[in-house]
Each structure stands twice: as C-alpha cells, then as structure tokens.
mmCIF file of C-alpha atoms and ligand atoms in Angstrom:
data_model
loop_
_atom_site.group_PDB
_atom_site.id
_atom_site.type_symbol
_atom_site.label_atom_id
_atom_site.label_comp_id
_atom_site.label_asym_id
_atom_site.label_seq_id
_atom_site.Cartn_x
_atom_site.Cartn_y
_atom_site.Cartn_z
ATOM 1 C CA MET K 1 0.467 0.639 0.345
ATOM 2 C CA GLY K 2 1.419 3.859 -0.498
ATOM 3 C CA CYS K 3 2.285 5.768 0.991
ATOM 4 C CA ARG K 4 0.155 7.525 2.698
ATOM 5 C CA THR K 5 -1.360 5.103 4.966
ATOM 6 C CA ARG K 6 -2.021 6.124 8.830
ATOM 7 C CA VAL K 7 -1.533 4.415 11.547
ATOM 8 C CA ILE K 8 -1.111 6.111 14.508
ATOM 9 C CA GLY K 9 -5.021 6.056 17.469
ATOM 10 C CA ASN K 10 -4.683 2.666 18.537
ATOM 11 C CA ASN K 11 -8.208 2.137 20.031
ATOM 12 C CA TYR K 12 -6.850 -1.543 21.897
ATOM 13 C CA ASP K 13 -4.450 0.520 23.897
ATOM 14 C CA PRO K 14 -5.957 3.856 23.672
ATOM 15 C CA SER K 15 -1.998 5.014 25.929
ATOM 16 C CA ARG K 16 0.332 3.350 22.441
ATOM 17 C CA GLU K 17 -0.891 5.669 20.260
ATOM 18 C CA ILE K 18 2.765 5.268 18.542
ATOM 19 C CA VAL K 19 3.699 4.651 14.995
ATOM 20 C CA THR K 20 5.606 1.558 15.420
ATOM 21 C CA GLY K 21 5.075 -1.278 16.456
ATOM 22 C CA ARG K 22 2.404 -1.405 14.294
ATOM 23 C CA GLY K 23 0.998 -1.764 10.924
ATOM 24 C CA ASN K 24 -2.595 -1.486 8.786
ATOM 25 C CA LEU K 25 -2.911 -5.701 8.962
ATOM 26 C CA SER K 26 -5.986 -5.063 5.986
ATOM 27 C CA PHE K 27 -7.643 -2.871 4.017
ATOM 28 C CA THR K 28 -11.406 -3.596 1.665
ATOM 29 C CA SER K 29 -12.286 -0.641 -0.934
ATOM 30 C CA ILE K 30 -15.443 -0.098 -2.070
ATOM 31 C CA ASN K 31 -16.483 1.039 -5.685
ATOM 32 C CA LEU K 32 -18.092 4.007 -4.998
ATOM 33 C CA PRO K 33 -19.594 4.449 -8.219
ATOM 34 C CA ARG K 34 -20.875 1.329 -8.541
ATOM 35 C CA LEU K 35 -23.091 1.634 -6.478
ATOM 36 C CA ALA K 36 -24.291 5.245 -7.596
ATOM 37 C CA ILE K 37 -24.390 4.074 -10.013
ATOM 38 C CA LYS K 38 -26.792 1.377 -9.382
ATOM 39 C CA SER K 39 -28.783 4.146 -7.379
ATOM 40 C CA ASP K 40 -30.376 5.878 -10.000
ATOM 41 C CA HIS K 41 -30.055 9.039 -9.024
ATOM 42 C CA ASN K 42 -31.799 7.845 -6.152
ATOM 43 C CA VAL K 43 -30.142 9.687 -2.880
ATOM 44 C CA GLY K 44 -30.709 7.664 0.056
ATOM 45 C CA LEU K 45 -31.281 4.529 -2.033
ATOM 46 C CA PHE K 46 -27.025 5.023 -2.118
ATOM 47 C CA PHE K 47 -27.073 5.723 1.075
ATOM 48 C CA ASP K 48 -28.811 2.044 2.127
ATOM 49 C CA LYS K 49 -26.867 0.572 -0.492
ATOM 50 C CA LEU K 50 -23.721 1.793 0.821
ATOM 51 C CA ASP K 51 -24.595 0.352 4.653
ATOM 52 C CA GLU K 52 -24.799 -2.991 3.242
ATOM 53 C CA MET K 53 -21.484 -2.573 1.751
ATOM 54 C CA MET K 54 -19.384 -1.580 4.361
ATOM 55 C CA ASP K 55 -20.767 -4.240 6.359
ATOM 56 C CA LEU K 56 -20.196 -6.762 4.440
ATOM 57 C CA ALA K 57 -16.669 -4.665 4.031
ATOM 58 C CA ILE K 58 -16.424 -4.750 7.793
ATOM 59 C CA ASP K 59 -17.756 -8.966 8.205
ATOM 60 C CA GLN K 60 -14.465 -9.251 5.468
ATOM 61 C CA LEU K 61 -12.220 -7.438 7.219
ATOM 62 C CA MET K 62 -13.230 -9.381 10.927
ATOM 63 C CA HIS K 63 -12.629 -12.900 8.708
ATOM 64 C CA ARG K 64 -10.208 -12.405 7.016
ATOM 65 C CA PHE K 65 -8.697 -10.753 11.226
ATOM 66 C CA ARG K 66 -10.099 -13.610 11.814
ATOM 67 C CA ILE K 67 -7.496 -16.024 10.444
ATOM 68 C CA GLN K 68 -4.852 -13.866 10.592
ATOM 69 C CA CYS K 69 -4.594 -14.457 14.726
ATOM 70 C CA GLN K 70 -4.250 -18.191 14.135
ATOM 71 C CA LYS K 71 -0.848 -18.005 13.466
ATOM 72 C CA ARG K 72 2.098 -17.765 15.378
ATOM 73 C CA VAL K 73 4.966 -16.145 16.346
ATOM 74 C CA ARG K 74 7.062 -18.861 13.802
ATOM 75 C CA ASN K 75 5.518 -17.854 11.147
ATOM 76 C CA PHE K 76 6.995 -14.837 11.616
ATOM 77 C CA PRO K 77 10.500 -15.741 12.688
ATOM 78 C CA PHE K 78 11.676 -12.118 11.715
ATOM 79 C CA LEU K 79 7.871 -9.616 13.061
ATOM 80 C CA MET K 80 6.820 -11.375 15.748
ATOM 81 C CA GLY K 81 10.640 -13.745 16.435
ATOM 82 C CA GLN K 82 12.352 -10.354 16.664
ATOM 83 C CA GLY K 83 10.305 -8.584 19.467
ATOM 84 C CA ILE K 84 9.903 -6.159 15.741
ATOM 85 C CA TRP K 85 5.852 -5.808 16.720
ATOM 86 C CA ILE K 86 3.818 -4.851 19.683
ATOM 87 C CA ASP K 87 4.498 -7.044 22.957
ATOM 88 C CA SER K 88 5.538 -10.089 20.080
ATOM 89 C CA ASP K 89 8.679 -10.143 22.368
ATOM 90 C CA LYS K 90 6.595 -11.614 26.037
ATOM 91 C CA LEU K 91 5.543 -13.967 23.266
ATOM 92 C CA GLY K 92 6.599 -18.045 22.913
ATOM 93 C CA PRO K 93 7.166 -19.657 19.309
ATOM 94 C CA ASP K 94 4.275 -21.634 19.550
ATOM 95 C CA ASP K 95 1.851 -18.431 21.216
ATOM 96 C CA THR K 96 -0.977 -16.762 18.945
ATOM 97 C CA ILE K 97 -0.413 -13.625 17.159
ATOM 98 C CA GLU K 98 -3.545 -11.972 18.173
ATOM 99 C CA GLU K 99 -3.163 -10.241 21.256
ATOM 100 C CA VAL K 100 0.000 -8.268 19.049
ATOM 101 C CA LEU K 101 -2.279 -7.823 15.874
ATOM 102 C CA LYS K 102 -5.045 -5.918 17.863
ATOM 103 C CA HIS K 103 -2.724 -3.285 18.024
ATOM 104 C CA GLY K 104 -3.311 -2.749 13.999
ATOM 105 C CA THR K 105 -5.783 -1.508 11.922
ATOM 106 C CA LEU K 106 -8.548 -3.065 9.518
ATOM 107 C CA SER K 107 -9.066 -0.386 7.522
ATOM 108 C CA VAL K 108 -12.685 -0.087 5.054
ATOM 109 C CA GLY K 109 -11.568 2.713 1.616
ATOM 110 C CA PHE K 110 -13.369 4.027 -1.252
ATOM 111 C CA ILE K 111 -12.689 4.192 -4.943
ATOM 112 C CA GLY K 112 -13.964 7.217 -7.355
ATOM 113 C CA LEU K 113 -16.262 10.217 -5.045
ATOM 114 C CA ALA K 114 -15.746 12.204 -7.648
ATOM 115 C CA GLU K 115 -17.620 9.845 -10.234
ATOM 116 C CA THR K 116 -20.209 8.803 -7.225
ATOM 117 C CA LEU K 117 -21.928 12.254 -6.775
ATOM 118 C CA LYS K 118 -21.524 13.058 -10.662
ATOM 119 C CA ALA K 119 -23.940 10.019 -11.095
ATOM 120 C CA LEU K 120 -25.997 10.174 -8.273
ATOM 121 C CA ILE K 121 -26.226 15.423 -8.605
ATOM 122 C CA GLY K 122 -25.065 15.750 -12.368
ATOM 123 C CA ALA K 123 -22.093 17.180 -10.675
ATOM 124 C CA HIS K 124 -18.779 16.653 -8.695
ATOM 125 C CA HIS K 125 -17.589 19.014 -5.401
ATOM 126 C CA GLY K 126 -15.487 20.221 -7.598
ATOM 127 C CA GLU K 127 -18.170 21.374 -9.715
ATOM 128 C CA SER K 128 -21.522 21.807 -6.979
ATOM 129 C CA GLU K 129 -21.680 23.264 -3.359
ATOM 130 C CA GLU K 130 -24.359 20.686 -3.584
ATOM 131 C CA ALA K 131 -22.248 17.797 -4.877
ATOM 132 C CA ARG K 132 -19.668 19.986 -1.821
ATOM 133 C CA GLU K 133 -22.099 18.560 1.382
ATOM 134 C CA LEU K 134 -23.528 15.656 -0.655
ATOM 135 C CA GLY K 135 -19.097 14.088 -0.817
ATOM 136 C CA LEU K 136 -18.925 15.075 2.939
ATOM 137 C CA GLU K 137 -22.189 13.687 4.053
ATOM 138 C CA ILE K 138 -20.937 10.896 2.346
ATOM 139 C CA VAL K 139 -17.336 10.150 3.356
ATOM 140 C CA GLY K 140 -19.213 11.042 6.913
ATOM 141 C CA ALA K 141 -21.669 8.916 6.896
ATOM 142 C CA MET K 142 -18.955 5.696 6.239
ATOM 143 C CA ARG K 143 -16.344 7.138 9.388
ATOM 144 C CA LYS K 144 -19.151 7.352 11.300
ATOM 145 C CA ARG K 145 -20.108 3.550 10.733
ATOM 146 C CA LEU K 146 -16.465 2.856 11.035
ATOM 147 C CA ASP K 147 -16.054 4.269 14.555
ATOM 148 C CA GLU K 148 -19.153 2.260 15.983
ATOM 149 C CA GLU K 149 -17.264 -0.815 15.200
ATOM 150 C CA ALA K 150 -13.869 0.330 16.141
ATOM 151 C CA LYS K 151 -16.182 0.778 19.745
ATOM 152 C CA ARG K 152 -18.460 -1.817 19.968
ATOM 153 C CA THR K 153 -15.099 -4.663 18.499
ATOM 154 C CA GLY K 154 -12.183 -2.252 20.333
ATOM 155 C CA LEU K 155 -10.209 -3.054 17.421
ATOM 156 C CA ASN K 156 -8.660 -0.092 15.469
ATOM 157 C CA PHE K 157 -11.256 -0.138 12.403
ATOM 158 C CA SER K 158 -10.660 3.248 10.523
ATOM 159 C CA LEU K 159 -11.123 5.166 6.511
ATOM 160 C CA LEU K 160 -8.919 5.334 3.787
ATOM 161 C CA ALA K 161 -8.962 7.333 0.966
ATOM 162 C CA THR K 162 -7.040 4.180 -1.342
ATOM 163 C CA PRO K 163 -4.497 5.746 -3.329
ATOM 164 C CA ALA K 164 -5.813 2.973 -6.243
ATOM 165 C CA GLU K 165 -2.944 1.791 -8.014
ATOM 166 C CA GLY K 166 -4.271 -1.203 -9.505
ATOM 167 C CA LEU K 167 -8.414 -0.498 -8.762
ATOM 168 C CA SER K 168 -8.134 3.151 -11.020
ATOM 169 C CA GLY K 169 -8.825 1.581 -14.445
ATOM 170 C CA ARG K 170 -10.304 -1.728 -13.345
ATOM 171 C CA PHE K 171 -13.437 -0.440 -11.625
ATOM 172 C CA VAL K 172 -14.554 1.381 -14.410
ATOM 173 C CA ARG K 173 -13.717 -0.598 -16.273
ATOM 174 C CA MET K 174 -15.626 -3.710 -15.332
ATOM 175 C CA ASP K 175 -19.002 -0.800 -14.635
ATOM 176 C CA ALA K 176 -18.455 1.037 -18.585
ATOM 177 C CA LYS K 177 -18.858 -2.734 -20.011
ATOM 178 C CA LYS K 178 -21.866 -3.804 -16.971
ATOM 179 C CA TYR K 179 -23.289 -0.115 -17.291
ATOM 180 C CA GLY K 180 -22.210 1.926 -20.933
ATOM 181 C CA ILE K 181 -20.491 4.858 -20.542
ATOM 182 C CA ILE K 182 -21.851 7.995 -18.440
ATOM 183 C CA GLU K 183 -21.106 10.688 -18.896
ATOM 184 C CA GLY K 184 -18.849 12.134 -16.232
ATOM 185 C CA VAL K 185 -19.123 8.202 -14.565
ATOM 186 C CA THR K 186 -17.716 5.795 -17.034
ATOM 187 C CA ASP K 187 -16.499 7.716 -20.097
ATOM 188 C CA ARG K 188 -12.412 7.803 -19.492
ATOM 189 C CA ASP K 189 -10.329 5.076 -18.391
ATOM 190 C CA TYR K 190 -9.844 5.237 -14.524
ATOM 191 C CA TYR K 191 -12.170 5.723 -11.471
ATOM 192 C CA THR K 192 -10.530 8.985 -9.683
ATOM 193 C CA ASN K 193 -8.477 8.556 -7.379
ATOM 194 C CA SER K 194 -10.762 9.022 -3.249
ATOM 195 C CA PHE K 195 -11.854 12.479 -2.824
ATOM 196 C CA HIS K 196 -9.831 13.546 -5.259
ATOM 197 C CA VAL K 197 -11.864 16.726 -7.291
ATOM 198 C CA PRO K 198 -10.650 14.917 -10.745
ATOM 199 C CA VAL K 199 -7.007 15.506 -12.398
ATOM 200 C CA TYR K 200 -8.176 16.969 -15.267
ATOM 201 C CA TYR K 201 -10.743 19.923 -13.671
ATOM 202 C CA PRO K 202 -9.452 23.166 -13.580
ATOM 203 C CA ILE K 203 -9.076 24.556 -10.521
ATOM 204 C CA SER K 204 -6.651 27.348 -8.350
ATOM 205 C CA ALA K 205 -4.936 25.104 -6.451
ATOM 206 C CA PHE K 206 -6.233 26.961 -3.197
ATOM 207 C CA GLU K 207 -9.399 26.286 -4.221
ATOM 208 C CA LYS K 208 -9.197 22.785 -4.533
ATOM 209 C CA ILE K 209 -7.094 22.424 -1.257
ATOM 210 C CA LYS K 210 -9.573 24.343 0.876
ATOM 211 C CA ILE K 211 -12.300 21.327 -1.080
ATOM 212 C CA GLU K 212 -10.161 18.104 -0.942
ATOM 213 C CA ALA K 213 -9.260 19.506 3.361
ATOM 214 C CA PRO K 214 -12.408 18.151 5.108
ATOM 215 C CA TYR K 215 -11.693 14.891 4.465
ATOM 216 C CA HIS K 216 -9.136 14.782 5.220
ATOM 217 C CA GLU K 217 -10.372 14.372 8.911
ATOM 218 C CA LEU K 218 -11.938 12.240 8.379
ATOM 219 C CA THR K 219 -10.090 9.673 6.335
ATOM 220 C CA ASN K 220 -8.213 8.674 9.826
ATOM 221 C CA ALA K 221 -6.479 5.006 7.925
ATOM 222 C CA GLY K 222 -4.704 7.339 6.240
ATOM 223 C CA HIS K 223 -5.081 10.381 2.943
ATOM 224 C CA ILE K 224 -3.192 12.749 0.898
ATOM 225 C CA SER K 225 -3.741 15.542 -1.504
ATOM 226 C CA TYR K 226 -1.646 16.920 -4.856
ATOM 227 C CA ILE K 227 -1.407 19.980 -6.140
ATOM 228 C CA GLU K 228 0.258 19.976 -9.762
ATOM 229 C CA LEU K 229 2.366 22.757 -10.883
ATOM 230 C CA ASP K 230 3.517 23.761 -14.527
ATOM 231 C CA GLY K 231 7.636 24.996 -14.670
ATOM 232 C CA ASP K 232 10.137 25.293 -12.232
ATOM 233 C CA PRO K 233 8.705 26.009 -8.491
ATOM 234 C CA LEU K 234 13.075 27.036 -7.322
ATOM 235 C CA GLU K 235 11.391 29.785 -9.652
ATOM 236 C CA ASN K 236 8.451 31.156 -7.342
ATOM 237 C CA LEU K 237 9.518 29.709 -3.699
ATOM 238 C CA ASN K 238 6.686 32.853 -2.305
ATOM 239 C CA ALA K 239 3.917 30.729 -4.095
ATOM 240 C CA PHE K 240 5.062 27.150 -3.312
ATOM 241 C CA GLU K 241 5.910 28.400 0.342
ATOM 242 C CA LYS K 242 2.038 30.192 -0.224
ATOM 243 C CA ILE K 243 0.490 27.038 -1.018
ATOM 244 C CA VAL K 244 2.603 24.928 1.746
ATOM 245 C CA ARG K 245 0.874 27.034 4.303
ATOM 246 C CA CYS K 246 -2.471 26.795 2.365
ATOM 247 C CA MET K 247 -2.548 23.813 3.314
ATOM 248 C CA LYS K 248 -1.652 23.721 6.963
ATOM 249 C CA GLU K 249 -3.963 26.714 7.712
ATOM 250 C CA SER K 250 -6.616 24.444 5.878
ATOM 251 C CA GLY K 251 -6.481 20.923 8.244
ATOM 252 C CA ILE K 252 -4.280 18.815 4.931
ATOM 253 C CA GLY K 253 -2.978 16.312 6.912
ATOM 254 C CA TYR K 254 -0.609 14.794 4.246
ATOM 255 C CA GLY K 255 -0.196 17.570 0.352
ATOM 256 C CA ALA K 256 2.172 16.904 -1.845
ATOM 257 C CA ILE K 257 2.859 18.846 -4.422
ATOM 258 C CA ASN K 258 3.693 17.890 -7.569
ATOM 259 C CA HIS K 259 6.469 19.030 -10.528
ATOM 260 C CA PRO K 260 8.205 18.845 -13.649
ATOM 261 C CA VAL K 261 11.987 17.439 -13.048
ATOM 262 C CA ASP K 262 14.172 17.000 -16.231
ATOM 263 C CA ARG K 263 17.897 14.732 -16.595
ATOM 264 C CA ASP K 264 19.579 15.263 -18.736
ATOM 265 C CA PRO K 265 21.572 10.963 -18.407
ATOM 266 C CA CYS K 266 24.179 12.043 -20.548
ATOM 267 C CA CYS K 267 25.750 15.390 -18.489
ATOM 268 C CA GLY K 268 23.761 14.507 -15.384
ATOM 269 C CA TYR K 269 22.006 18.200 -15.456
ATOM 270 C CA THR K 270 18.261 18.169 -13.302
ATOM 271 C CA GLY K 271 15.787 21.155 -14.007
ATOM 272 C CA ILE K 272 13.352 21.714 -16.436
ATOM 273 C CA ILE K 273 14.539 21.033 -19.922
ATOM 274 C CA GLY K 274 12.568 21.087 -23.144
ATOM 275 C CA ASP K 275 14.300 20.467 -26.534
ATOM 276 C CA VAL K 276 17.686 21.507 -24.971
ATOM 277 C CA CYS K 277 19.915 20.373 -22.643
ATOM 278 C CA PRO K 278 20.656 24.730 -20.539
ATOM 279 C CA CYS K 279 23.681 22.995 -19.475
ATOM 280 C CA CYS K 280 25.568 21.271 -22.100
ATOM 281 C CA GLY K 281 23.918 21.989 -25.401
ATOM 282 C CA ARG K 282 22.660 18.577 -26.396
ATOM 283 C CA LYS K 283 18.844 18.171 -27.479
ATOM 284 C CA GLU K 284 16.334 15.914 -27.259
ATOM 285 C CA HIS K 285 17.253 11.785 -29.529
ATOM 286 C CA SER K 286 20.529 13.336 -29.938
ATOM 287 C CA ASP K 287 23.247 9.908 -29.035
ATOM 288 C CA ASN K 288 19.169 8.462 -29.146
ATOM 289 C CA VAL K 289 20.002 9.495 -24.976
ATOM 290 C CA ALA K 290 15.977 10.987 -24.639
ATOM 291 C CA PHE K 291 16.187 12.436 -21.289
ATOM 292 C CA ASP K 292 15.205 11.908 -18.288
ATOM 293 C CA ARG K 293 10.922 13.672 -17.562
ATOM 294 C CA ILE K 294 10.601 12.465 -13.933
ATOM 295 C CA ARG K 295 6.860 12.032 -12.567
ATOM 296 C CA ARG K 296 4.997 10.932 -9.775
ATOM 297 C CA ILE K 297 2.305 8.231 -10.186
ATOM 298 C CA THR K 298 0.794 8.433 -6.485
ATOM 299 C CA GLY K 299 3.497 7.243 -4.344
ATOM 300 C CA TYR K 300 5.431 6.694 -7.028
ATOM 301 C CA LEU K 301 9.254 8.850 -8.550
ATOM 302 C CA VAL K 302 9.348 7.429 -12.274
ATOM 303 C CA GLY K 303 10.509 8.858 -15.980
ATOM 304 C CA THR K 304 8.576 6.060 -17.661
ATOM 305 C CA LEU K 305 5.058 4.943 -17.697
ATOM 306 C CA ASP K 306 5.937 2.502 -18.937
ATOM 307 C CA ARG K 307 5.336 -0.362 -16.514
ATOM 308 C CA PHE K 308 2.028 1.467 -15.545
ATOM 309 C CA ASN K 309 -0.812 -0.689 -16.106
ATOM 310 C CA ASP K 310 -3.316 1.527 -18.887
ATOM 311 C CA GLY K 311 -5.850 2.896 -16.125
ATOM 312 C CA LYS K 312 -3.017 5.259 -14.303
ATOM 313 C CA ARG K 313 -0.708 6.787 -17.699
ATOM 314 C CA ALA K 314 -4.813 7.555 -18.893
ATOM 315 C CA GLU K 315 -4.625 9.696 -15.263
ATOM 316 C CA GLU K 316 -0.968 11.327 -15.850
ATOM 317 C CA HIS K 317 -2.096 12.309 -19.464
ATOM 318 C CA ASP K 318 -4.708 14.072 -18.244
ATOM 319 C CA ARG K 319 -3.822 16.303 -15.269
ATOM 320 C CA VAL K 320 -4.476 19.690 -15.677
ATOM 321 C CA LYS K 321 -1.831 22.173 -13.600
ATOM 322 C CA HIS K 322 -3.638 24.344 -10.476
ATOM 323 C CA ASN K 323 -2.795 27.881 -10.841
ATOM 324 C CA VAL K 324 -1.687 29.387 -7.817
HETATM 325 ZN ZN1 ZN X 1 23.213 18.152 -20.103
#
C-alpha cells in the first residue's frame, strides 16, 4: 500500500498511540461509483446500499482478521520472533499472535467520490456546493460506521482514502461494460483517486486544497492531496510557500506538490529541460538518448510510464496544472 497509510490512533490500547511496532493488517476498498449508478439518482437508496456494503466490508475484514490471529509467532520469525511488533517479545514461538495484531488497523477504503457525485446529482465537488456537502456526508457516514465498529469491537477500524493504483482502471472497466458509458462517470479509463477533485478539472491550487482538506480529518487510515505545478518551483518560491501554508491552515494532513523534474542522463543536469539541455546544449534524442522526465504516479516518482497500467497512464495524461 502507498505512502499515505496512517497508523496512529490506537483504540485497543489508547496509551500506545504510536507508529512503531504496528501496521495496517488489511484494507478493502468500496466501488462507490457502482453503488451510485445502481441507485439511479436516488440519494436515499445510495445511502442504503452504502450501509449494506460497509457491513459486508467489515464482515470480510473480521473474517480475515480471525484467520491472521490464528498464526503463531514462529510463522513470522522476523516481525514477531525478533520482537518488532508491539509485545511480541513477550510471546513464545508457539503462541498465537492475536494479542499483538489487535494493535494493527483494519481499514475500509473508497474510490471515485467525484464520479459518485456525478452519477447521483450530475456534478462533482469541484463543480457545485451541493456536491461538496453531499461528498462530506457520504465520507462522513463511512467514518461514522467505522467508529461505531471500533467502539463495539475494541479494534482499530479506520477509513482509508484508497490510492487505487490497480483499482483505478479495473473498476471503471467493469462498470463501463456492465452499465455502459455514462458521461462524467464511466467515460474515462480511470476512476478518480479517493476524494480528489478530478485531475482533468481546472481549478486553482487554493480552491482544491480548501475542498479536499475536510476529507483528511475523516480518513483516519490515510490520505493525501496533490497540487500540480507547472514550471520550476525554484523560480517561484513565494507561490510554493503560499501553497504549503494554505495546506497547513486548511487542515491537510498530508500534502504533495508535484512539479516536473527533467534530467539529462548524459551531463547529469537536473531541472526543467525543454527541447535542449541548458547545461550542455544537447538536443532531445541526439545520440539516441532521451531526457528523463520524472513524474509522480501516486507515491512513485517515475521516469517512464511504461510499467504503469492503462488507468494510471490515462490519468497522468489528463492532469491539468493548478494556478496559484
Ligand atoms: Zn545536458
């Protein structure tokens, strides 16, 4: 799972709300746009379906948790045998690891809030105030259900803004086949990452931050917001700092500013390169060597998109830069 994973709160032992010796045990992501399509613009029906799906996801996480708990210390000679996980040093090789795993998190995630809102009311949260309110209501309901489950079981149930590295293309392919092409919902090769405003939607950096920030507090298993900048941030440090400050003031838990970074593998120059390297004057593809163009795909900084799936490649292609 991605860099956004957050394991801090500890419902099982509030005296140890720490990040070391613990981890996420498993997470299951809900295809929100499919629930919205099936609800046919009926918001009440959507919430009923969401409730049912939350129950199913929680059952499934519990089922998996019980299986994980039957394992013994000797099955994990490093994590448990060497005392890496909390309290595992107090166990013998034949003890089950149940007590240790109770410190881990069980998370439900979601994908495509933007497409969900489009399907339900015809606008996403970048486009209308009504969608902004409904979006927070949807994600707020998921968090509430998980908090109740955490209270009931004493375990660490939490809500994740899923990175959807693989799901991004997979769910929409299945839904387009089953329900056809629906404008703003199934008409692209990917569903939008978690609660993000769609990457193709033109919006200022500050507006995007203000819209996405409230979801950070709701998604206690992890989250991230991206701002896409054009050009070299070193040329405009003032704007860069303004964005970071706006993130902090708005309550962004984890923010990232993406900007192009190019590199000439021949002379080693790093910065923004057009057709010609400003350092050595070499042209792109002269000597059959291309410039590296580093881009961020979820948590990964990559020089080429070749190894990514179609969904993520299409998403990268659609990205617009955010004005400051
Ligand atoms: Zn060069």
